[in-house]
Coordinates of C-alpha atoms in Angstrom, one line a residue:
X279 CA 0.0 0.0 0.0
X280 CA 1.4 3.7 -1.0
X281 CA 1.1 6.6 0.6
X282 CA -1.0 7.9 -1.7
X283 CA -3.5 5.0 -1.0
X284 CA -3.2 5.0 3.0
X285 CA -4.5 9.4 2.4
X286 CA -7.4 8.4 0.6
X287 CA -8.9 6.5 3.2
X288 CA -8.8 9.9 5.3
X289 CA -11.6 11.3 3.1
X290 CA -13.5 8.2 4.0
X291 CA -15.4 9.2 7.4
X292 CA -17.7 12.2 7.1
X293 CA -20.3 13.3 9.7
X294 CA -23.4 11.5 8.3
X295 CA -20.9 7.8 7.9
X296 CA -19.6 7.7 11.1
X297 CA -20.8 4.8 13.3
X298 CA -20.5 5.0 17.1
X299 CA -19.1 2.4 19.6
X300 CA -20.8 1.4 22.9
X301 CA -18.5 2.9 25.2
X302 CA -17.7 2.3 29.0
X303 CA -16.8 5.0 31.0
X304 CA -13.6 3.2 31.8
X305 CA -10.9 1.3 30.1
X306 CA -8.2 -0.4 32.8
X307 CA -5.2 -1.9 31.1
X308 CA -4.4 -4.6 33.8
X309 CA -0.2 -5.0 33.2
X310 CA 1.6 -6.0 30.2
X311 CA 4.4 -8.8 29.7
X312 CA 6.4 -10.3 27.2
X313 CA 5.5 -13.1 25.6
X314 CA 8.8 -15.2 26.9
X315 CA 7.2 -14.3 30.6
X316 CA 3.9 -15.5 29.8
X317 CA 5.3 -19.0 28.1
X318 CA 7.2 -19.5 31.0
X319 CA 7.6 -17.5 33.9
X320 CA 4.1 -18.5 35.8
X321 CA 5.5 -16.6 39.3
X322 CA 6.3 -13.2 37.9
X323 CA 2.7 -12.8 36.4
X324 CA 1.3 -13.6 39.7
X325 CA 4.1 -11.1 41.8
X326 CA 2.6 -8.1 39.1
X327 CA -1.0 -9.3 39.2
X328 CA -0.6 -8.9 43.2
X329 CA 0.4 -5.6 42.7
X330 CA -1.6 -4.1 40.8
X331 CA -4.7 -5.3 42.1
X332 CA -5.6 -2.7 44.5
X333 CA -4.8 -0.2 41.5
X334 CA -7.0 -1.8 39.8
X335 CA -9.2 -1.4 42.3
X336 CA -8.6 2.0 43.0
X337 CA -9.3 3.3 39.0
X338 CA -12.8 1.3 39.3
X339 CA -13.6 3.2 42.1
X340 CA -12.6 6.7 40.5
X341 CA -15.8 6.4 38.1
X342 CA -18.1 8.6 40.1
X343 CA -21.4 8.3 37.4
X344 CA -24.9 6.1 39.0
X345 CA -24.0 2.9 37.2
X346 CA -20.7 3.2 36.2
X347 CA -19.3 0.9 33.4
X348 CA -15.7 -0.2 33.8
X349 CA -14.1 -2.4 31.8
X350 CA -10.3 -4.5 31.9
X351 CA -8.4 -5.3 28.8
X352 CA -4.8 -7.0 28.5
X353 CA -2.2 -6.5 25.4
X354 CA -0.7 -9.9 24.2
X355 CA 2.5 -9.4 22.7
X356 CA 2.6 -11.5 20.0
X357 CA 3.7 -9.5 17.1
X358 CA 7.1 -9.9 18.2
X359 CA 7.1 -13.3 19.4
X360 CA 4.1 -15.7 18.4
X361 CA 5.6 -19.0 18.4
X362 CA 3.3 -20.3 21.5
X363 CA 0.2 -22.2 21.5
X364 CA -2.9 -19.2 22.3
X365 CA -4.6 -21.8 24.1
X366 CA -2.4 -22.5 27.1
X367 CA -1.4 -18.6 27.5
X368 CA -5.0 -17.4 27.4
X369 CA -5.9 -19.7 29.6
X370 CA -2.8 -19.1 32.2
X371 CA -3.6 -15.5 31.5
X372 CA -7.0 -15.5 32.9
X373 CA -6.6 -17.7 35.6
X374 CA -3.4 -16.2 37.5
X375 CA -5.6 -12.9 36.9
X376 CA -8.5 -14.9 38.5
X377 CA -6.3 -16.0 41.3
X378 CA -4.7 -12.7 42.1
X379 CA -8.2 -10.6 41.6
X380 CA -7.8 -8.9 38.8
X381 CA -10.3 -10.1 36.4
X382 CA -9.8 -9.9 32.5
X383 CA -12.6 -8.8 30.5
X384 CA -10.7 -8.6 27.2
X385 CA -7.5 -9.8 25.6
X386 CA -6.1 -7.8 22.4
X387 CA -3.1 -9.4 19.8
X388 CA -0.5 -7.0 19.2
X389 CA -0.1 -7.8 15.8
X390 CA -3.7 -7.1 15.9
X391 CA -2.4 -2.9 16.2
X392 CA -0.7 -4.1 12.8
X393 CA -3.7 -5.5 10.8
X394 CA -7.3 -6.1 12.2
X395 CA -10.4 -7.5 10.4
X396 CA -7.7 -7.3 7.5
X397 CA -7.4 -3.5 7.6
X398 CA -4.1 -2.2 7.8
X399 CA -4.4 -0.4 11.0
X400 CA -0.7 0.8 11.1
X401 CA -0.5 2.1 7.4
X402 CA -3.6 4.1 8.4
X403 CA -2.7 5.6 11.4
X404 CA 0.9 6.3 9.7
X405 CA -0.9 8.3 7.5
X406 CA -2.2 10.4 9.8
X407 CA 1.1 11.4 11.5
X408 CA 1.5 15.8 11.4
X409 CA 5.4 16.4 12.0
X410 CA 6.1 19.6 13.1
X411 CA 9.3 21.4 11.1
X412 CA 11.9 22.5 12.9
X413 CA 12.1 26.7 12.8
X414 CA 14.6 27.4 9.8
X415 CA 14.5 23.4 8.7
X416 CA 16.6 23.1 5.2
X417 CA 15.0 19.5 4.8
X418 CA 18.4 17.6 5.4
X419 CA 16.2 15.5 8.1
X420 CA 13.5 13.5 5.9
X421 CA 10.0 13.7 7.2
X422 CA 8.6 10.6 9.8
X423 CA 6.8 9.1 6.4
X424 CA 10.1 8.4 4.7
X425 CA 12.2 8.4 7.9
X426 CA 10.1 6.4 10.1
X427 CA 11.5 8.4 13.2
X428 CA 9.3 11.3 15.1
X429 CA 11.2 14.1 17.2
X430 CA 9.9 16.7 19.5
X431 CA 11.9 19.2 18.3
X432 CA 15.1 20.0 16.9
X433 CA 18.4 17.6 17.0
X434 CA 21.5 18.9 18.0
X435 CA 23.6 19.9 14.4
X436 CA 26.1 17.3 13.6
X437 CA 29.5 18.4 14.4
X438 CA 32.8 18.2 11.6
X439 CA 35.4 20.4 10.2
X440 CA 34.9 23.2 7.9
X441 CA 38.0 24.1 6.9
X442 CA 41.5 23.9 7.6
X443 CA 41.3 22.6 10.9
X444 CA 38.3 25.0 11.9
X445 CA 35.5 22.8 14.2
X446 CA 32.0 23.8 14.0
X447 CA 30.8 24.7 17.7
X448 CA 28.4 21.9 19.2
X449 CA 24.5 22.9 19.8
X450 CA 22.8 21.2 22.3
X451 CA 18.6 20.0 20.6
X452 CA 16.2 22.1 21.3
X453 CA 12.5 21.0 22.1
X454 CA 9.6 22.7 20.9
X455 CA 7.4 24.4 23.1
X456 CA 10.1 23.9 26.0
X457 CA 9.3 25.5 29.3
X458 CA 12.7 26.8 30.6
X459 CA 14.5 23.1 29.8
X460 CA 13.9 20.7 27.1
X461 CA 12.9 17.3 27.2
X462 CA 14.3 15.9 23.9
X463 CA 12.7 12.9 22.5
X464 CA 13.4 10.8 19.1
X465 CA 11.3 8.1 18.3
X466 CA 11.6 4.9 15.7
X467 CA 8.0 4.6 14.4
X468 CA 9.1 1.6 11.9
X469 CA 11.9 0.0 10.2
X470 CA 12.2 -1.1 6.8
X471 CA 14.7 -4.3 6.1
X472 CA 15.3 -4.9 2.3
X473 CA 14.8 -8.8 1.5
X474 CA 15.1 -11.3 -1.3
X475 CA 11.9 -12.7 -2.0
X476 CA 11.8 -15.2 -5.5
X477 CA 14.3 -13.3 -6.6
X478 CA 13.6 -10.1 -6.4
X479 CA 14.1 -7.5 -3.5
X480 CA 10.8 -6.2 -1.3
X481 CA 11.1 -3.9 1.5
X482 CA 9.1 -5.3 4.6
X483 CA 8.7 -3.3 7.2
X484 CA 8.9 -3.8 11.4
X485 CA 6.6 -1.7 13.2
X486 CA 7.8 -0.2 16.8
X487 CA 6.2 -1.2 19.9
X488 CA 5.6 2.6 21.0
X489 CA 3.9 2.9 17.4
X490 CA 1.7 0.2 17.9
X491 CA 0.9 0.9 21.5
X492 CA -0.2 4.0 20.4
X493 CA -2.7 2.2 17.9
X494 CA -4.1 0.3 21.1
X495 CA -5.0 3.6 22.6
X496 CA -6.7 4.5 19.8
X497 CA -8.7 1.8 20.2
X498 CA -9.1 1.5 23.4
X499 CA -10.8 5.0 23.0
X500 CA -13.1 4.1 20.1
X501 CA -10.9 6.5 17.7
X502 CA -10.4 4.3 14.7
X503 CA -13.2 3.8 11.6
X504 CA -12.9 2.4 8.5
X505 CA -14.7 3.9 5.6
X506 CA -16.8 4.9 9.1
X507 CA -16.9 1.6 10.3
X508 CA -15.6 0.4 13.7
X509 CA -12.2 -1.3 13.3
X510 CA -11.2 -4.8 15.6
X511 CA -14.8 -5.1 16.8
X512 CA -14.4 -7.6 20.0
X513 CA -15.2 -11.3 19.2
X514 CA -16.4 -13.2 22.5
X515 CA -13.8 -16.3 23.0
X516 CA -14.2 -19.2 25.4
X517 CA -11.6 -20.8 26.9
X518 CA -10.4 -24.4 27.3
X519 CA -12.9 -25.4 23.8
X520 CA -11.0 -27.0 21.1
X521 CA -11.8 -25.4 18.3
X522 CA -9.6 -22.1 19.4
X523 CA -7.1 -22.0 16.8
X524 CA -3.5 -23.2 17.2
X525 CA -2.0 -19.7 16.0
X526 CA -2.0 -16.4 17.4
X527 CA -3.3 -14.7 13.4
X528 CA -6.1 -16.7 13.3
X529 CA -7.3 -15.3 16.5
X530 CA -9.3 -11.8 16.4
X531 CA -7.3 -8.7 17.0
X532 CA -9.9 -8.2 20.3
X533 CA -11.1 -11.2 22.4
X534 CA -13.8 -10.7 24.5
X535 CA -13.4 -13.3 28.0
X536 CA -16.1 -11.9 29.9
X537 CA -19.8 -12.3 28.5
X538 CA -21.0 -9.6 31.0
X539 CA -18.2 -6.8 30.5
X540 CA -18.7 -3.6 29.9
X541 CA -17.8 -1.9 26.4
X542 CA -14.2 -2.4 25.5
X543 CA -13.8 1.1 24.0
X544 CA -14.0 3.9 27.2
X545 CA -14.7 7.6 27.5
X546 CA -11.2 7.1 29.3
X547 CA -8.1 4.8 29.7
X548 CA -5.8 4.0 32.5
X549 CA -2.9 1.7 31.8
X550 CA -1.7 0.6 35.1
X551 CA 2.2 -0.9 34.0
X552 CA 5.5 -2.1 35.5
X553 CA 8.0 1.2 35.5
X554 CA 9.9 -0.2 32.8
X555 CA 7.1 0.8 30.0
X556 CA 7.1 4.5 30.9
X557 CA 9.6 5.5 28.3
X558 CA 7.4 3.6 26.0
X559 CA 4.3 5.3 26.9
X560 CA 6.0 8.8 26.7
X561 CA 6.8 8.2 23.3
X562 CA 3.6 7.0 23.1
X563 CA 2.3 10.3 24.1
X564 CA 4.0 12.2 21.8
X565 CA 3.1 9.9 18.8
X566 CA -0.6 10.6 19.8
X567 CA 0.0 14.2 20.1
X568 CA 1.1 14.5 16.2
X569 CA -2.1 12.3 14.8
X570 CA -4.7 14.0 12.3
X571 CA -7.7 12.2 13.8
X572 CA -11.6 12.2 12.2
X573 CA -12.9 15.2 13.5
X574 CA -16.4 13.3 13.0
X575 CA -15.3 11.1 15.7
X576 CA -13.9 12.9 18.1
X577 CA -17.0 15.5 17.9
X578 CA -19.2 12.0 18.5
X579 CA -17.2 10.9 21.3
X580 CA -17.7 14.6 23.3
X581 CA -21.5 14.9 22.6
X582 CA -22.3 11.2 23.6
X583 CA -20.1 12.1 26.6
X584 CA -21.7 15.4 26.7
X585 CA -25.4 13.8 27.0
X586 CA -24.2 11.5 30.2
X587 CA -23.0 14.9 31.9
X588 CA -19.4 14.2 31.4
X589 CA -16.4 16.6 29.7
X590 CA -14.5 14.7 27.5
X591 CA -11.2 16.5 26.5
X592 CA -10.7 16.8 22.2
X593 CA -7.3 15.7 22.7
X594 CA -7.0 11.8 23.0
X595 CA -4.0 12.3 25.1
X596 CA -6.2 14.4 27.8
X597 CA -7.8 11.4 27.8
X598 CA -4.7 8.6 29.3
X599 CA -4.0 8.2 32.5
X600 CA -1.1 5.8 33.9
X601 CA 0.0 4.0 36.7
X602 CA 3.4 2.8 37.1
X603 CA 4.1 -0.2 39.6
X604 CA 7.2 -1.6 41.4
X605 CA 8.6 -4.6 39.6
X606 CA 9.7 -5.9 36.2

């Protein structure tokens, strides 16, 4: 898919097209882990899962409305790793979670952020990206859409010689918008790896995890259509049956393990995650922070919240929350 293509779509969604998503008033993100600590490493789930409980707690008891709706989800990470049978993890998954208190009302695939319903959720959202130029830019930097990297501002000028032994003096980056000290932040949306494929050469390309986090805010929030349609709809999934497939891509990108649960998608998020993810999710925040979204959307999303006497920020980012827990 070109570029050209992925922009087209943006003209999809207008105000009379867009359809809604039941929405909770609350989205908890209950911990993340790799996939090598969820194939083997049954104890360390079960030390995090102990942690965050009363956090967990804590958020559900933050919704102040008469019948609040709250609702858990959990990211698999199986786009970098997915040689494990879905099965046994899911099932692990739920029943430490079970153990511990903290109950699992969804599960979402990674690789799901990547491609869901066969939509190309990244390409889109790539799309979407706004850099902002650097004040007196001469376009030696490519833009994030040829580059795949994202900055906050302005890198500090590579240093050399000029001439005859004369050094140019070093500048330290600059961040826009700085408030008396910057905060510089680069970020590697993707990476593209040339391969031989039948003989000829194809680029495929790697997607970051911050970039793909970022796409599970997005849904998490209800913020992605598709020609106006929902995208990664939730698909309720029982466990221990044997017809759950033996691969992780023939699962849906969203798996609902509670019948009851609340919406997935939420007025509001709150990711509550070992320390070691909050680099990820400040890049995350600043990837967010430079998407075009559907206005169409994010105008539905404030009125619905509007009518239940709530004040929904515009900005998707107003709209995260985080918690950050002792641990690995």
């Amino acid at each position: 898919m070109t570029a050209l293509e992925v922009v087209a779509y943006t003209e999809a969604s207008n105000q009379d097209s867009v359809r809604g998503v039941p929405l909770s008033h609350l989205s908890i993100e209950v911990g993340h882990f790799y996939m090598e600590d969820l194939a083997r490493d049954e104890e360390r789930i079960r030390r995090q899962f102990q942690r965050l409980a009363p956090w967990a707690t804590a958020a559900k008891k933050s919704v102040t409305a008469d019948r609040p709706r709250v609702s858990t989800c959990f990211l698999v990470d199986d786009y970098f790793f997915n040689s494990t049978n879905p099965n046994e993890i899911l099932q692990k998954l739920v029943a430490i979670g079970d153990e511990c208190g903290v109950s699992i009302d969804y599960i979402a695939r990674e690789a799901g952020c990547c491609m869901a319903d066969g939509v190309p959720l990244a390409e889109l959202v790539a799309a979407r990206l706004l850099p902002e130029p650097a004040p007196g830019t001469n376009g030696s930097r490519p833009p994030p859409h040829q580059s795949g990297w994202l900055c906050n501002g302005e890198r500090s000028p590579e240093t050399g010689t000029d001439q005859a032994m004369h050094t140019q003096r070093w500048e330290p980056p600059q961040e826009f918008g700085k408030r008396n000290h910057s905060i510089f932040l680069d970020i590697e949306l993707w990476k593209d790896v040339e391969e031989r494929v039948g003989g000829e050469t194809v680029i495929q390309r790697t997607w970051s995890c911050p970039f793909l986090a970022s796409i599970w805010h997005l849904l998490r929030l209800g913020m992605l259509r598709h020609f106006g349609e929902p995208i990664a709809h939730p698909h309720q999934l029982t466990l221990g049956i044997d017809d759950i497939p033996e691969t992780w891509n023939e699962l849906p990108a969203v798996m609902q393990m509670n019948p009851r649960a609340a919406p997935f998608c939420a007025y509001r998020s709150v990711s509550i995650l070992p320390q070691r993810y909050l680099p990820i999710e400040n890049a995350i925040k600043l990837i967010l922070s430079h998407l075009s979204l559907d206005e169409p959307v994010i105008g539905q999303v404030v009125e619905r919240g509007a009518s239940e006497g709530l004040e929904i920020p515009r900005k998707v980012i107003d709209r995260i929350s985080h918690v950050f827990i002792e641990g690995t």
